[in-house]
Amino acid sequence: MHPRSVLVTGASRGIGLEMVRQLAAIQDGPVHIFAACRNPDAAEDLQILTKDYPQVHPVYLDVENDESIWSAADQIQAILKPTDEGLNLLINNAGICDKEGSGFSVPGAERGVFLHHLNVNSVGPVLVTQAFLPLLQKAAAISNSGKMGAHKAAIINISSILGSIAENALGSKLIPNIAYRMSKTALNQLTKTLAVDMKPDGILVASFCPGWVQTDMGGPQADLKVNESVSALLNSIEKLSDEHTGDYFHHNGETISY
């Protein structure tokens, strides 16, 4: 069973854009797909999608701008109001990982660089989740399903295996950006905590690593094409149920140790 409404942040390119594209192409799929990004008017590929798929709604949302987050929540609530069904699935996908410049490793660390990664990758999802929580709670409350899942109400945080403490055997050799690692570890803590806190409401929460993907962030040498990663992610998300809330997964559904 597919969710009727989905919000994807960071939807102007890469994994977020491909999520919107694949969700929109599902037969009898979501009725509303909210594609949130910092500049939807300039997101050409996203604008093209809206012409082919009327269920796709571009929304201005900057995870570093609180006013934009609340404004997006109001806009989406207004679109959903006629059916009063709430929001089924929130995918916190927006994120950054500096690869050029300095300030994100030790030695050479700069406070501003570390705080920027934490603000976008960790604090941003907190505030987005907070703004859309009433809509998620509404969706969970009116659902006829006894099982948790993306069809009912779910928060999916797009993390990275680089956020795993248990899997960190290479330090900075794999990627020199300590700020990115720390920010994804913090995001995983959000996932685990919210999973406990939201369980009484029937809202599922999980973290996913999309893999090493051929995006602007992952680079052309990465293992996975964007469509391959997203296809596996969406397939794995659709299979989630009560026993999976609070867990941390690879794109193919295999569990990652925190």
CSV table of C-alpha atoms in Angstrom, one decimal:
chain,number,residue,atom,x,y,z
A,1,MET,CA,0.0,0.0,0.0
A,2,HIS,CA,1.4,3.4,-1.0
A,3,PRO,CA,1.3,6.6,1.0
A,4,ARG,CA,-1.3,9.1,-0.2
A,5,SER,CA,0.9,12.1,0.6
A,6,VAL,CA,4.7,12.5,0.7
A,7,LEU,CA,7.0,15.4,1.5
A,8,VAL,CA,10.6,15.2,0.2
A,9,THR,CA,13.1,17.9,1.2
A,10,GLY,CA,16.2,18.6,-1.0
A,11,ALA,CA,14.1,17.8,-4.0
A,12,SER,CA,15.7,20.0,-6.7
A,13,ARG,CA,18.4,17.5,-7.7
A,14,GLY,CA,20.1,14.2,-7.0
A,15,ILE,CA,18.4,11.7,-4.7
A,16,GLY,CA,15.5,14.0,-3.7
A,17,LEU,CA,14.6,14.8,-7.3
A,18,GLU,CA,14.7,11.1,-8.3
A,19,MET,CA,12.5,10.2,-5.3
A,20,VAL,CA,9.9,12.7,-6.6
A,21,ARG,CA,10.2,11.3,-10.1
A,22,GLN,CA,9.8,7.7,-9.1
A,23,LEU,CA,7.0,8.4,-6.6
A,24,ALA,CA,5.1,10.3,-9.3
A,25,ALA,CA,5.5,7.4,-11.8
A,26,ILE,CA,3.8,4.9,-9.5
A,27,GLN,CA,0.5,3.7,-10.8
A,28,ASP,CA,-2.2,4.6,-8.2
A,29,GLY,CA,0.6,6.1,-6.2
A,30,PRO,CA,0.6,9.2,-4.0
A,31,VAL,CA,-2.1,11.8,-4.6
A,32,HIS,CA,0.2,14.6,-3.4
A,33,ILE,CA,4.0,14.7,-3.6
A,34,PHE,CA,5.5,17.8,-2.1
A,35,ALA,CA,8.9,18.6,-3.6
A,36,ALA,CA,10.6,21.0,-1.2
A,37,CYS,CA,13.8,22.9,-2.0
A,38,ARG,CA,15.5,26.3,-1.6
A,39,ASN,CA,14.7,27.6,-5.0
A,40,PRO,CA,11.9,25.7,-6.7
A,41,ASP,CA,11.4,28.3,-9.4
A,42,ALA,CA,15.0,27.8,-10.6
A,43,ALA,CA,14.8,24.0,-10.4
A,44,GLU,CA,14.3,23.2,-14.1
A,45,ASP,CA,14.1,19.4,-13.8
A,46,LEU,CA,11.6,19.7,-11.0
A,47,GLN,CA,9.5,22.2,-13.0
A,48,ILE,CA,9.5,19.8,-15.9
A,49,LEU,CA,8.2,17.0,-13.6
A,50,THR,CA,5.2,19.2,-12.5
A,51,LYS,CA,4.1,19.5,-16.2
A,52,ASP,CA,4.0,15.7,-16.5
A,53,TYR,CA,2.7,14.9,-13.1
A,54,PRO,CA,0.1,17.3,-11.6
A,55,GLN,CA,0.4,15.6,-8.2
A,56,VAL,CA,3.9,17.1,-7.8
A,57,HIS,CA,3.8,20.3,-5.9
A,58,PRO,CA,7.1,22.4,-5.7
A,59,VAL,CA,7.4,24.0,-2.3
A,60,TYR,CA,9.9,26.6,-1.1
A,61,LEU,CA,11.7,25.3,2.0
A,62,ASP,CA,15.2,26.0,3.3
A,63,VAL,CA,16.1,23.8,6.3
A,64,GLU,CA,18.3,26.7,7.6
A,65,ASN,CA,15.4,29.2,7.5
A,66,ASP,CA,12.7,28.7,10.2
A,67,GLU,CA,10.2,31.0,8.6
A,68,SER,CA,10.4,29.1,5.3
A,69,ILE,CA,9.8,25.8,7.2
A,70,TRP,CA,6.6,27.1,8.9
A,71,SER,CA,5.5,28.7,5.7
A,72,ALA,CA,5.9,25.4,3.8
A,73,ALA,CA,3.9,23.6,6.6
A,74,ASP,CA,1.1,26.2,6.2
A,75,GLN,CA,1.1,25.8,2.4
A,76,ILE,CA,1.0,22.0,2.5
A,77,GLN,CA,-1.7,22.0,5.2
A,78,ALA,CA,-3.8,24.2,2.9
A,79,ILE,CA,-3.4,21.7,0.0
A,80,LEU,CA,-4.3,18.7,2.2
A,81,LYS,CA,-7.2,20.4,4.0
A,82,PRO,CA,-10.0,19.4,1.6
A,83,THR,CA,-9.5,15.7,2.4
A,84,ASP,CA,-8.2,16.4,6.0
A,85,GLU,CA,-6.0,13.2,5.8
A,86,GLY,CA,-2.7,14.6,7.1
A,87,LEU,CA,0.7,13.8,5.8
A,88,ASN,CA,1.7,10.1,5.5
A,89,LEU,CA,5.4,10.3,4.7
A,90,LEU,CA,8.1,12.8,5.5
A,91,ILE,CA,11.5,12.2,3.9
A,92,ASN,CA,14.2,14.4,5.4
A,93,ASN,CA,16.7,14.3,2.5
A,94,ALA,CA,18.2,17.7,2.3
A,95,GLY,CA,21.9,17.7,3.3
A,96,ILE,CA,25.4,19.0,2.6
A,97,CYS,CA,28.9,17.5,2.6
A,98,ASP,CA,31.8,19.9,1.9
A,99,LYS,CA,34.5,18.3,-0.3
A,100,GLU,CA,36.4,21.4,-1.2
A,101,GLY,CA,38.0,24.0,1.0
A,102,SER,CA,38.9,23.5,4.6
A,103,GLY,CA,37.7,23.6,8.1
A,104,PHE,CA,35.9,20.2,8.3
A,105,SER,CA,38.8,18.0,9.5
A,106,VAL,CA,41.4,17.9,12.3
A,107,PRO,CA,43.8,19.6,12.3
A,108,GLY,CA,42.3,22.7,10.6
A,109,ALA,CA,38.8,22.6,12.1
A,110,GLU,CA,36.8,25.7,11.9
A,111,ARG,CA,33.7,26.2,14.1
A,112,GLY,CA,31.6,27.8,11.4
A,113,VAL,CA,32.1,24.8,9.0
A,114,PHE,CA,31.2,22.3,11.7
A,115,LEU,CA,28.1,24.2,12.8
A,116,HIS,CA,27.0,24.6,9.2
A,117,HIS,CA,27.0,20.8,8.7
A,118,LEU,CA,25.2,20.3,11.9
A,119,ASN,CA,22.7,23.0,11.2
A,120,VAL,CA,21.7,21.6,7.8
A,121,ASN,CA,22.1,17.8,8.4
A,122,SER,CA,21.0,17.5,12.0
A,123,VAL,CA,19.1,20.6,13.3
A,124,GLY,CA,17.2,21.1,10.0
A,125,PRO,CA,15.5,17.7,10.1
A,126,VAL,CA,14.5,18.4,13.8
A,127,LEU,CA,12.7,21.7,12.8
A,128,VAL,CA,11.1,20.2,9.7
A,129,THR,CA,9.8,17.3,11.6
A,130,GLN,CA,8.5,19.6,14.3
A,131,ALA,CA,6.6,21.7,11.8
A,132,PHE,CA,5.0,18.7,10.1
A,133,LEU,CA,4.3,16.6,13.2
A,134,PRO,CA,0.7,17.7,13.5
A,135,LEU,CA,0.0,16.5,9.9
A,136,LEU,CA,1.8,13.2,10.6
A,137,GLN,CA,-0.2,12.7,13.8
A,138,LYS,CA,-3.4,13.4,12.0
A,139,ALA,CA,-2.6,10.8,9.3
A,140,ALA,CA,-1.7,8.2,11.9
A,141,ALA,CA,-4.9,8.9,13.9
A,142,ILE,CA,-7.3,8.5,11.0
A,143,SER,CA,-5.6,5.4,9.5
A,144,ASN,CA,-7.5,2.2,9.5
A,145,SER,CA,-4.2,0.2,9.6
A,146,GLY,CA,-3.1,-1.4,12.8
A,147,LYS,CA,0.5,-1.6,11.5
A,148,MET,CA,2.9,1.3,11.4
A,149,GLY,CA,4.5,2.1,8.0
A,150,ALA,CA,4.9,4.7,5.2
A,151,HIS,CA,1.3,4.1,4.2
A,152,LYS,CA,0.2,5.3,7.6
A,153,ALA,CA,2.6,7.8,9.0
A,154,ALA,CA,6.4,7.7,8.8
A,155,ILE,CA,9.5,9.9,9.1
A,156,ILE,CA,12.5,8.7,7.1
A,157,ASN,CA,15.9,10.4,7.7
A,158,ILE,CA,18.4,10.1,4.9
A,159,SER,CA,21.6,9.5,6.8
A,160,SER,CA,24.8,7.8,5.7
A,161,ILE,CA,26.9,4.8,6.9
A,162,LEU,CA,29.5,7.5,7.7
A,163,GLY,CA,27.2,8.3,10.7
A,164,SER,CA,27.7,4.9,12.2
A,165,ILE,CA,30.1,4.8,15.1
A,166,ALA,CA,30.1,1.0,15.1
A,167,GLU,CA,31.2,0.9,11.4
A,168,ASN,CA,33.8,3.5,11.7
A,169,ALA,CA,37.1,1.6,11.3
A,170,LEU,CA,38.8,4.0,8.9
A,171,GLY,CA,38.6,7.3,10.6
A,172,SER,CA,39.2,10.1,8.0
A,173,LYS,CA,40.8,7.8,5.4
A,174,LEU,CA,37.4,7.1,3.7
A,175,ILE,CA,36.3,10.7,3.8
A,176,PRO,CA,38.2,13.6,5.5
A,177,ASN,CA,35.0,15.5,6.5
A,178,ILE,CA,34.6,14.8,10.2
A,179,ALA,CA,31.8,17.5,10.3
A,180,TYR,CA,29.7,15.4,8.0
A,181,ARG,CA,30.2,12.2,10.0
A,182,MET,CA,29.3,14.0,13.2
A,183,SER,CA,26.2,15.5,11.7
A,184,LYS,CA,24.9,12.2,10.4
A,185,THR,CA,25.6,10.5,13.8
A,186,ALA,CA,23.5,13.3,15.4
A,187,LEU,CA,20.7,12.6,12.8
A,188,ASN,CA,20.7,9.0,13.8
A,189,GLN,CA,20.2,9.9,17.4
A,190,LEU,CA,17.2,11.9,16.3
A,191,THR,CA,15.8,8.9,14.5
A,192,LYS,CA,16.3,6.6,17.5
A,193,THR,CA,14.8,9.1,20.0
A,194,LEU,CA,11.8,10.0,17.9
A,195,ALA,CA,11.1,6.4,17.2
A,196,VAL,CA,10.6,5.9,20.9
A,197,ASP,CA,8.7,9.1,21.4
A,198,MET,CA,6.4,8.7,18.4
A,199,LYS,CA,5.5,5.1,18.9
A,200,PRO,CA,2.4,5.8,20.9
A,201,ASP,CA,1.2,8.0,18.0
A,202,GLY,CA,1.7,5.2,15.6
A,203,ILE,CA,4.4,7.1,13.6
A,204,LEU,CA,7.3,5.0,12.3
A,205,VAL,CA,10.8,6.6,12.2
A,206,ALA,CA,13.9,5.1,10.5
A,207,SER,CA,17.3,6.2,9.1
A,208,PHE,CA,18.6,5.1,5.7
A,209,CYS,CA,21.9,5.2,4.0
A,210,PRO,CA,21.4,5.7,0.2
A,211,GLY,CA,24.8,4.1,-0.6
A,212,TRP,CA,27.6,5.8,-2.5
A,213,VAL,CA,25.6,7.4,-5.3
A,214,GLN,CA,26.5,9.3,-8.5
A,215,THR,CA,25.3,12.7,-7.4
A,216,ASP,CA,27.0,16.1,-7.0
A,217,MET,CA,27.8,14.9,-3.5
A,218,GLY,CA,28.9,11.4,-4.3
A,219,GLY,CA,30.7,12.2,-7.5
A,220,PRO,CA,30.8,10.3,-10.9
A,221,GLN,CA,33.0,7.5,-9.6
A,222,ALA,CA,30.4,6.3,-7.1
A,223,ASP,CA,29.1,2.8,-7.1
A,224,LEU,CA,25.4,3.4,-7.6
A,225,LYS,CA,23.4,5.4,-10.2
A,226,VAL,CA,20.8,7.7,-8.7
A,227,ASN,CA,17.8,5.7,-10.0
A,228,GLU,CA,19.2,2.4,-8.7
A,229,SER,CA,19.7,3.8,-5.2
A,230,VAL,CA,16.3,5.5,-5.1
A,231,SER,CA,14.4,2.4,-6.5
A,232,ALA,CA,15.9,0.3,-3.7
A,233,LEU,CA,15.3,3.0,-1.0
A,234,LEU,CA,11.6,3.3,-1.9
A,235,ASN,CA,11.2,-0.4,-2.1
A,236,SER,CA,12.7,-0.8,1.4
A,237,ILE,CA,10.7,2.1,2.8
A,238,GLU,CA,7.5,0.5,1.6
A,239,LYS,CA,8.3,-2.7,3.5
A,240,LEU,CA,8.8,-1.0,6.9
A,241,SER,CA,6.5,-2.0,9.7
A,242,ASP,CA,6.3,-1.9,13.5
A,243,GLU,CA,9.4,-4.0,14.1
A,244,HIS,CA,11.6,-1.6,12.0
A,245,THR,CA,10.9,1.6,13.8
A,246,GLY,CA,14.1,3.1,15.3
A,247,ASP,CA,16.4,1.1,13.0
A,248,TYR,CA,19.1,2.2,10.6
A,249,PHE,CA,19.3,0.6,7.1
A,250,HIS,CA,21.2,0.4,3.9
A,251,HIS,CA,19.3,1.4,0.8
A,252,ASN,CA,18.5,-2.3,0.2
A,253,GLY,CA,17.0,-2.8,3.6
A,254,GLU,CA,20.0,-4.5,5.3
A,255,THR,CA,20.5,-3.3,8.9
A,256,ILE,CA,23.4,-1.0,9.9
A,257,SER,CA,24.7,-1.0,13.4
A,258,TYR,CA,24.5,2.4,15.1
